[in-house]
Coordinates of C-alpha atoms in Angstrom, one line a residue:
M1 CA -121.9 40.9 86.5
T2 CA -121.8 44.5 85.2
L3 CA -118.4 45.1 86.8
I4 CA -117.1 41.8 85.3
R5 CA -118.3 42.8 81.8
L6 CA -116.7 46.2 82.2
M7 CA -113.4 44.7 83.3
L8 CA -113.3 42.5 80.2
R9 CA -114.2 45.3 77.9
N10 CA -111.6 47.7 79.4
T11 CA -109.0 45.0 79.2
V12 CA -109.4 44.4 75.5
R13 CA -110.2 47.9 74.5
R14 CA -106.7 48.6 73.2
P15 CA -105.7 45.3 71.6
V16 CA -102.2 46.5 70.4
R17 CA -101.4 47.9 73.9
L18 CA -102.8 44.7 75.5
A19 CA -100.7 42.5 73.2
L20 CA -97.5 44.5 73.9
T21 CA -98.1 44.5 77.7
V22 CA -98.9 40.8 77.8
G23 CA -95.8 40.1 75.6
G24 CA -93.6 42.1 77.9
L25 CA -94.9 40.3 80.9
A26 CA -94.5 37.0 79.2
M27 CA -90.8 37.7 78.6
V28 CA -90.4 38.6 82.2
V29 CA -92.1 35.4 83.3
L30 CA -90.0 33.4 80.9
A31 CA -86.8 34.9 82.3
F32 CA -88.0 34.5 85.8
G33 CA -88.9 30.9 85.2
L34 CA -85.5 30.0 83.7
L35 CA -83.8 31.6 86.7
R36 CA -85.9 29.4 89.0
L37 CA -85.2 26.3 86.9
T38 CA -81.5 27.1 87.3
L39 CA -81.8 27.4 91.1
D40 CA -83.9 24.3 91.3
E41 CA -81.3 22.3 89.3
W42 CA -78.6 23.4 91.6
H43 CA -80.5 22.4 94.7
S44 CA -82.1 19.2 93.2
G45 CA -79.2 17.0 94.3
V46 CA -79.5 18.2 97.9
R47 CA -83.2 17.4 98.0
A48 CA -82.7 14.0 96.4
A49 CA -79.7 12.8 98.5
A50 CA -80.0 9.5 100.3
N51 CA -79.9 9.6 104.1
N52 CA -77.8 6.4 104.4
R53 CA -75.0 7.3 102.0
L54 CA -71.8 8.8 103.3
I55 CA -69.1 10.4 101.0
T56 CA -65.5 10.1 102.1
V57 CA -62.8 12.2 100.3
H58 CA -59.3 13.5 101.1
A59 CA -59.4 16.0 104.0
M60 CA -57.3 18.6 102.2
S61 CA -59.1 18.6 98.8
D62 CA -61.6 16.6 96.8
S63 CA -59.1 16.5 93.9
L64 CA -56.5 14.5 96.0
L65 CA -56.7 10.7 95.9
L66 CA -57.0 8.2 98.6
P67 CA -55.3 4.8 98.9
L68 CA -57.3 1.8 97.7
S69 CA -56.4 0.1 101.0
Y70 CA -58.8 2.4 102.9
R71 CA -61.7 0.3 101.6
E72 CA -61.0 -2.6 104.0
R73 CA -60.6 -0.3 107.0
I74 CA -63.9 1.5 106.2
A75 CA -65.7 -1.8 105.7
V76 CA -65.0 -2.8 109.3
V77 CA -66.3 0.5 110.9
P78 CA -69.4 -0.4 112.9
G79 CA -72.6 0.5 111.1
V80 CA -71.1 0.3 107.6
Q81 CA -73.0 -2.1 105.3
V82 CA -71.5 -1.5 101.8
V83 CA -68.3 0.3 100.7
H84 CA -68.1 1.6 97.2
Y85 CA -65.5 3.7 95.5
G86 CA -64.7 5.4 92.2
N87 CA -62.7 8.0 90.2
V88 CA -63.4 10.6 87.7
F89 CA -62.8 9.1 84.2
G90 CA -61.9 12.1 82.1
V91 CA -62.5 11.5 78.4
E92 CA -63.5 13.4 75.2
Y93 CA -65.5 12.2 72.2
R94 CA -63.9 13.6 69.0
D95 CA -62.9 17.0 70.6
A96 CA -63.0 19.0 73.9
K97 CA -66.5 20.4 73.0
E98 CA -67.9 17.0 73.1
S99 CA -66.8 16.0 76.6
F100 CA -69.3 14.7 79.2
G101 CA -69.3 13.3 82.7
A102 CA -67.6 10.0 82.9
F103 CA -66.7 7.9 86.0
A104 CA -64.7 4.7 86.8
E105 CA -66.7 2.9 89.5
Q106 CA -66.3 -0.4 91.4
M107 CA -69.1 -2.3 89.6
S108 CA -69.5 -5.1 92.2
T109 CA -71.1 -2.5 94.5
F110 CA -72.3 0.1 92.0
F111 CA -75.9 -1.0 91.6
E112 CA -76.4 -1.7 95.3
T113 CA -75.0 1.7 96.3
Y114 CA -77.0 3.6 93.6
P115 CA -80.4 2.0 93.2
E116 CA -81.4 5.1 91.3
V117 CA -79.7 3.6 88.2
I118 CA -82.3 1.6 86.3
V119 CA -81.2 -0.8 83.5
N120 CA -82.7 -4.0 82.2
E121 CA -81.3 -7.1 83.7
A122 CA -79.8 -8.5 80.5
D123 CA -77.9 -5.4 79.8
R124 CA -76.8 -5.1 83.4
L125 CA -75.3 -8.7 83.4
A126 CA -73.7 -8.0 80.0
F127 CA -72.0 -4.9 81.4
L128 CA -70.8 -6.6 84.5
K129 CA -69.2 -9.4 82.4
D130 CA -67.4 -7.1 80.0
R131 CA -64.6 -5.2 81.7
G132 CA -64.1 -3.2 78.5
G133 CA -67.7 -2.2 78.3
C134 CA -69.5 0.9 79.5
L135 CA -72.9 2.0 80.8
I136 CA -74.4 5.2 79.5
G137 CA -77.4 7.4 80.4
Q138 CA -80.3 7.6 78.0
K139 CA -79.7 11.4 77.5
L140 CA -76.1 10.8 76.5
A141 CA -77.2 8.0 74.1
A142 CA -79.7 10.3 72.5
R143 CA -77.2 13.1 72.2
F144 CA -74.7 11.1 70.2
G145 CA -77.1 8.5 68.7
W146 CA -75.3 5.7 70.5
K147 CA -77.0 2.3 71.0
V148 CA -76.2 -1.0 72.8
G149 CA -73.4 -2.7 71.0
D150 CA -71.7 0.4 69.6
V151 CA -68.0 0.8 70.0
I152 CA -67.2 4.4 71.2
P153 CA -63.7 5.8 70.5
L154 CA -62.7 8.2 73.3
K155 CA -59.6 10.3 74.0
G156 CA -58.5 10.3 77.6
T157 CA -57.8 13.4 79.6
S158 CA -57.3 12.4 83.3
H159 CA -56.8 8.8 82.1
P160 CA -54.3 9.1 79.2
G161 CA -54.5 7.3 75.9
N162 CA -57.1 6.3 73.4
W163 CA -60.0 4.2 74.6
E164 CA -62.5 2.0 72.7
L165 CA -65.5 1.2 74.9
T166 CA -68.4 -1.0 73.9
V167 CA -71.9 0.2 75.0
R168 CA -73.3 -2.7 77.1
G169 CA -76.3 -0.9 78.5
I170 CA -78.3 2.3 78.5
F171 CA -79.8 3.4 81.8
R172 CA -82.4 5.8 83.1
S173 CA -82.4 7.4 86.5
S174 CA -85.1 7.5 89.1
S175 CA -83.3 10.5 90.6
P176 CA -81.5 12.7 88.0
G177 CA -80.4 15.1 90.7
I178 CA -78.1 12.4 92.0
M179 CA -77.4 10.2 89.0
G180 CA -77.7 12.1 85.8
E181 CA -78.7 10.5 82.5
G182 CA -76.0 12.3 80.6
E183 CA -73.1 10.3 82.1
L184 CA -70.9 7.3 81.2
Y185 CA -69.6 4.6 83.6
V186 CA -66.7 2.1 83.2
H187 CA -65.2 -0.6 85.4
W188 CA -62.7 0.9 87.9
Q189 CA -60.4 -2.2 87.5
F190 CA -60.2 -1.7 83.7
A191 CA -59.3 1.9 84.0
N192 CA -56.9 1.2 86.9
E193 CA -55.0 -1.4 84.8
R194 CA -54.3 1.2 82.1
L195 CA -53.2 3.7 84.8
R196 CA -50.5 1.3 86.1
T197 CA -48.8 1.6 82.7
A198 CA -49.6 5.2 81.6
A199 CA -49.6 6.9 85.0
P200 CA -48.4 4.5 87.8
D201 CA -48.2 7.3 90.4
R202 CA -52.1 7.5 90.3
A203 CA -52.8 3.8 90.1
D204 CA -54.5 1.9 93.0
Q205 CA -56.0 5.1 94.3
V206 CA -59.5 6.4 94.4
G207 CA -61.2 9.7 94.3
W208 CA -63.9 8.9 96.8
Y209 CA -65.5 6.2 98.9
V210 CA -69.3 5.9 99.4
A211 CA -70.3 4.0 102.5
T212 CA -73.9 2.8 102.9
T213 CA -75.0 2.6 106.5
A214 CA -77.0 -0.3 107.8
P215 CA -80.7 0.3 108.7
G216 CA -81.3 1.8 112.1
V217 CA -77.7 3.1 112.3
N218 CA -77.1 6.8 113.1
P219 CA -75.1 8.1 110.1
R220 CA -73.5 10.8 112.3
S221 CA -71.7 8.2 114.5
V222 CA -70.4 6.4 111.4
V223 CA -69.1 9.7 109.9
A224 CA -67.1 10.4 113.1
A225 CA -65.8 6.8 113.3
I226 CA -64.5 6.8 109.7
D227 CA -62.6 10.1 110.0
A228 CA -61.2 9.0 113.4
T229 CA -59.9 5.8 111.7
F230 CA -57.6 7.9 109.5
A231 CA -56.8 10.7 111.8
N232 CA -53.1 11.6 111.8
S233 CA -52.4 9.4 108.8
F234 CA -50.6 10.7 105.7
A235 CA -54.0 10.9 103.9
E236 CA -56.6 12.1 106.4
T237 CA -60.3 11.9 105.3
R238 CA -63.4 14.1 105.4
T239 CA -66.6 12.2 105.6
E240 CA -70.1 13.8 105.1
R241 CA -73.6 12.6 104.6
E242 CA -74.4 12.8 100.9
Q243 CA -76.8 15.6 101.4
A244 CA -74.2 17.7 103.2
Y245 CA -71.5 16.9 100.6
I246 CA -73.7 18.1 97.7
A247 CA -74.9 21.1 99.7
G248 CA -71.2 22.0 100.2
W249 CA -70.7 22.1 96.4
V250 CA -73.8 24.3 96.1
A251 CA -72.5 26.6 98.8
R252 CA -69.3 27.2 97.0
S253 CA -71.3 28.8 94.3
G254 CA -73.2 30.9 96.8
A255 CA -72.3 34.2 95.2
L256 CA -73.7 33.0 91.9
L257 CA -76.9 31.7 93.5
D258 CA -77.4 35.0 95.4
T259 CA -77.0 36.9 92.2
L260 CA -79.7 34.7 90.6
D261 CA -82.0 35.4 93.5
W262 CA -81.4 39.1 93.1
L263 CA -82.0 38.9 89.4
S264 CA -85.3 37.2 90.1
G265 CA -86.4 40.2 92.2
V266 CA -85.3 42.6 89.4
M267 CA -87.4 40.6 86.9
N268 CA -90.4 41.1 89.1
G269 CA -89.7 44.8 89.5
I270 CA -89.6 45.1 85.7
A271 CA -92.9 43.3 85.4
A272 CA -94.5 45.7 87.9
L273 CA -93.2 48.7 86.0
V274 CA -94.5 47.4 82.7
L275 CA -97.9 46.8 84.1
V276 CA -98.0 50.1 86.1
N277 CA -97.2 52.0 82.9
A278 CA -100.0 50.3 81.0
L279 CA -102.5 50.8 83.7
A280 CA -101.6 54.5 84.2
M281 CA -102.2 55.2 80.5
A282 CA -105.5 53.3 80.6
V283 CA -106.7 55.2 83.7
R284 CA -105.7 58.5 82.3
E285 CA -107.6 57.9 79.1
R286 CA -110.7 56.8 81.0
T287 CA -110.7 59.4 83.7
R288 CA -113.8 61.2 82.3
E289 CA -115.6 57.9 81.9
Y290 CA -114.9 57.2 85.5
G291 CA -116.3 60.6 86.4
V292 CA -119.5 59.8 84.5
M293 CA -119.7 56.5 86.2
K294 CA -119.6 58.3 89.6
T295 CA -122.5 60.5 88.5
L296 CA -124.4 57.3 87.7
G297 CA -123.9 56.0 91.3
F298 CA -120.7 53.9 91.0
Q299 CA -118.8 54.1 94.3
P300 CA -115.0 54.4 94.6
R301 CA -114.8 50.8 95.6
H302 CA -116.4 49.8 92.2
L303 CA -113.8 51.8 90.3
V304 CA -111.0 50.3 92.3
A305 CA -112.3 46.9 91.6
L306 CA -112.3 47.7 87.8
V307 CA -108.7 48.7 87.9
L308 CA -107.7 45.8 90.1
G309 CA -109.5 43.3 87.9
E310 CA -108.0 44.7 84.7
S311 CA -104.5 44.5 86.2
L312 CA -104.9 40.9 87.4
L313 CA -106.4 39.8 84.0
V314 CA -103.4 41.3 82.2
A315 CA -100.9 39.9 84.7
L316 CA -102.6 36.4 84.4
G317 CA -102.4 36.7 80.6
G318 CA -98.7 37.5 80.7
A319 CA -98.1 34.6 83.2
L320 CA -99.9 32.0 81.0
A321 CA -98.2 33.2 77.9
G322 CA -94.8 33.1 79.7
L323 CA -95.4 29.6 81.0
G324 CA -96.4 28.5 77.6
L325 CA -93.0 29.7 76.3
L326 CA -91.2 28.2 79.3
Y327 CA -91.8 24.6 78.3
P328 CA -90.0 24.6 74.9
A329 CA -87.5 27.1 76.2
A330 CA -86.5 24.8 79.2
R331 CA -85.5 22.0 76.8
L332 CA -83.3 24.4 74.7
Y333 CA -82.0 26.0 77.8
A334 CA -80.8 22.7 79.2
V335 CA -78.7 22.0 76.1
M336 CA -77.3 25.5 76.0
V337 CA -76.3 25.6 79.6
A338 CA -74.7 22.2 79.4
G339 CA -72.2 23.6 76.9
G340 CA -71.8 20.1 75.3
K341 CA -71.4 18.4 78.7
T342 CA -73.9 16.6 81.0
V343 CA -77.4 17.9 80.4
G344 CA -79.3 18.6 83.6
A345 CA -82.9 17.8 84.1
Y346 CA -84.4 21.3 84.2
E347 CA -87.8 19.9 84.8
I348 CA -90.7 22.4 85.2
T349 CA -92.3 21.4 88.5
S350 CA -95.7 22.4 89.9
E351 CA -93.9 24.6 92.4
T352 CA -92.3 26.6 89.6
I353 CA -95.7 27.0 87.9
W354 CA -97.4 28.2 91.0
L355 CA -94.5 30.4 91.9
C356 CA -94.7 32.2 88.5
L357 CA -98.5 32.5 88.8
G358 CA -98.3 33.7 92.4
V359 CA -95.6 36.3 91.6
M360 CA -97.5 37.7 88.7
G361 CA -100.6 37.8 90.8
L362 CA -98.7 39.9 93.4
V363 CA -97.3 42.1 90.6
G364 CA -100.9 42.6 89.4
L365 CA -101.9 43.7 92.8
L366 CA -99.0 46.0 93.3
A367 CA -99.3 47.6 89.9
A368 CA -102.9 48.4 90.6
L369 CA -102.2 50.2 93.9
W370 CA -101.2 53.7 92.6
P371 CA -104.0 53.9 89.8
A372 CA -106.5 52.6 92.3
V373 CA -105.6 55.1 95.0
R374 CA -105.7 57.9 92.5
L375 CA -109.2 56.9 91.4
S376 CA -110.5 56.5 94.9
R377 CA -109.4 60.1 95.7
M378 CA -110.8 61.6 92.5
T379 CA -113.9 63.7 92.8
T380 CA -116.7 63.5 90.3
L381 CA -116.0 67.1 89.2
E382 CA -112.3 66.4 88.7
G383 CA -113.2 63.3 86.5
L384 CA -115.7 65.2 84.3
R385 CA -113.3 68.2 83.8
H386 CA -110.3 65.9 82.9
R387 CA -108.9 66.1 79.4
G388 CA -106.6 63.2 78.8

């Protein structure tokens, strides 16, 4: 109990230094936490991907279109239960800064293919009946203040012309990593009819097919069968499991993700330096006190425990303060990173919390090593003769 009281007294002896050190560590934890949130957001889609969904795109590039006629040929591949398709529906609201993710989907299979989309039954039926209607995520609705029944004027980018869409439903997602809540969906047939007039060379084509496999079917065999069906055709396909497809997108940003990992390590190094500096000053100031303590019978292990305890207490204080700041910062960060587009989830998980606490605990241990070794080697005479 004596050691614990001494740890607490030593920790708060210099309140200004303590506040500055805890504040510095809190900023490091905040930056580290935001980096981890970014990495988690990138990988969330991979973790949430469905095992029975296969994505088929053009073999040469995701941006190239596939013929609508491929739907019937994919549907008869053994093991395929449902075939869905869609296109990017590029639009802007008021100006380019207010763009967002928008997609034209085949709605007869949309809700079956993506059970993650949750909308009340009345709104779902109203949307299915209105070819000129749209379905929007609750984050997108909150962003612009839209509600069911509103008519949204939009300017087309990939789909030329001016569009007026009626909001028929607002959905939430049980898996934001796959189906974000900041997106808008329209009927593929409605968008395709306009393309036949405005851009006929892109009509009756789709950007992707999503094949849902039947229960008990090995998705790998279906992947190979689909691509074999269109081998040597004028538009060959590349089919992947949803998880692999999303992982491929993440891998294309591998350099960025590696940089974020590297920055995470730099943040921890800065935290260790901040804490080492504070502990070094504290130990130097108290060297004579430690010498007196040795004359009273305190062993080197007791002094090491005092330094280690103080380091861990300060590190824990910085971690808790940083995590307290991380919650409001994550909400603001999500909006800033989105740049006016789809807002990611950026949810603070228990893994992120424990990682921040664990890393700061490790920083506390590492920061205490040098001061602790110095104290353990110090003789009583050296301590008493020290002038700090």
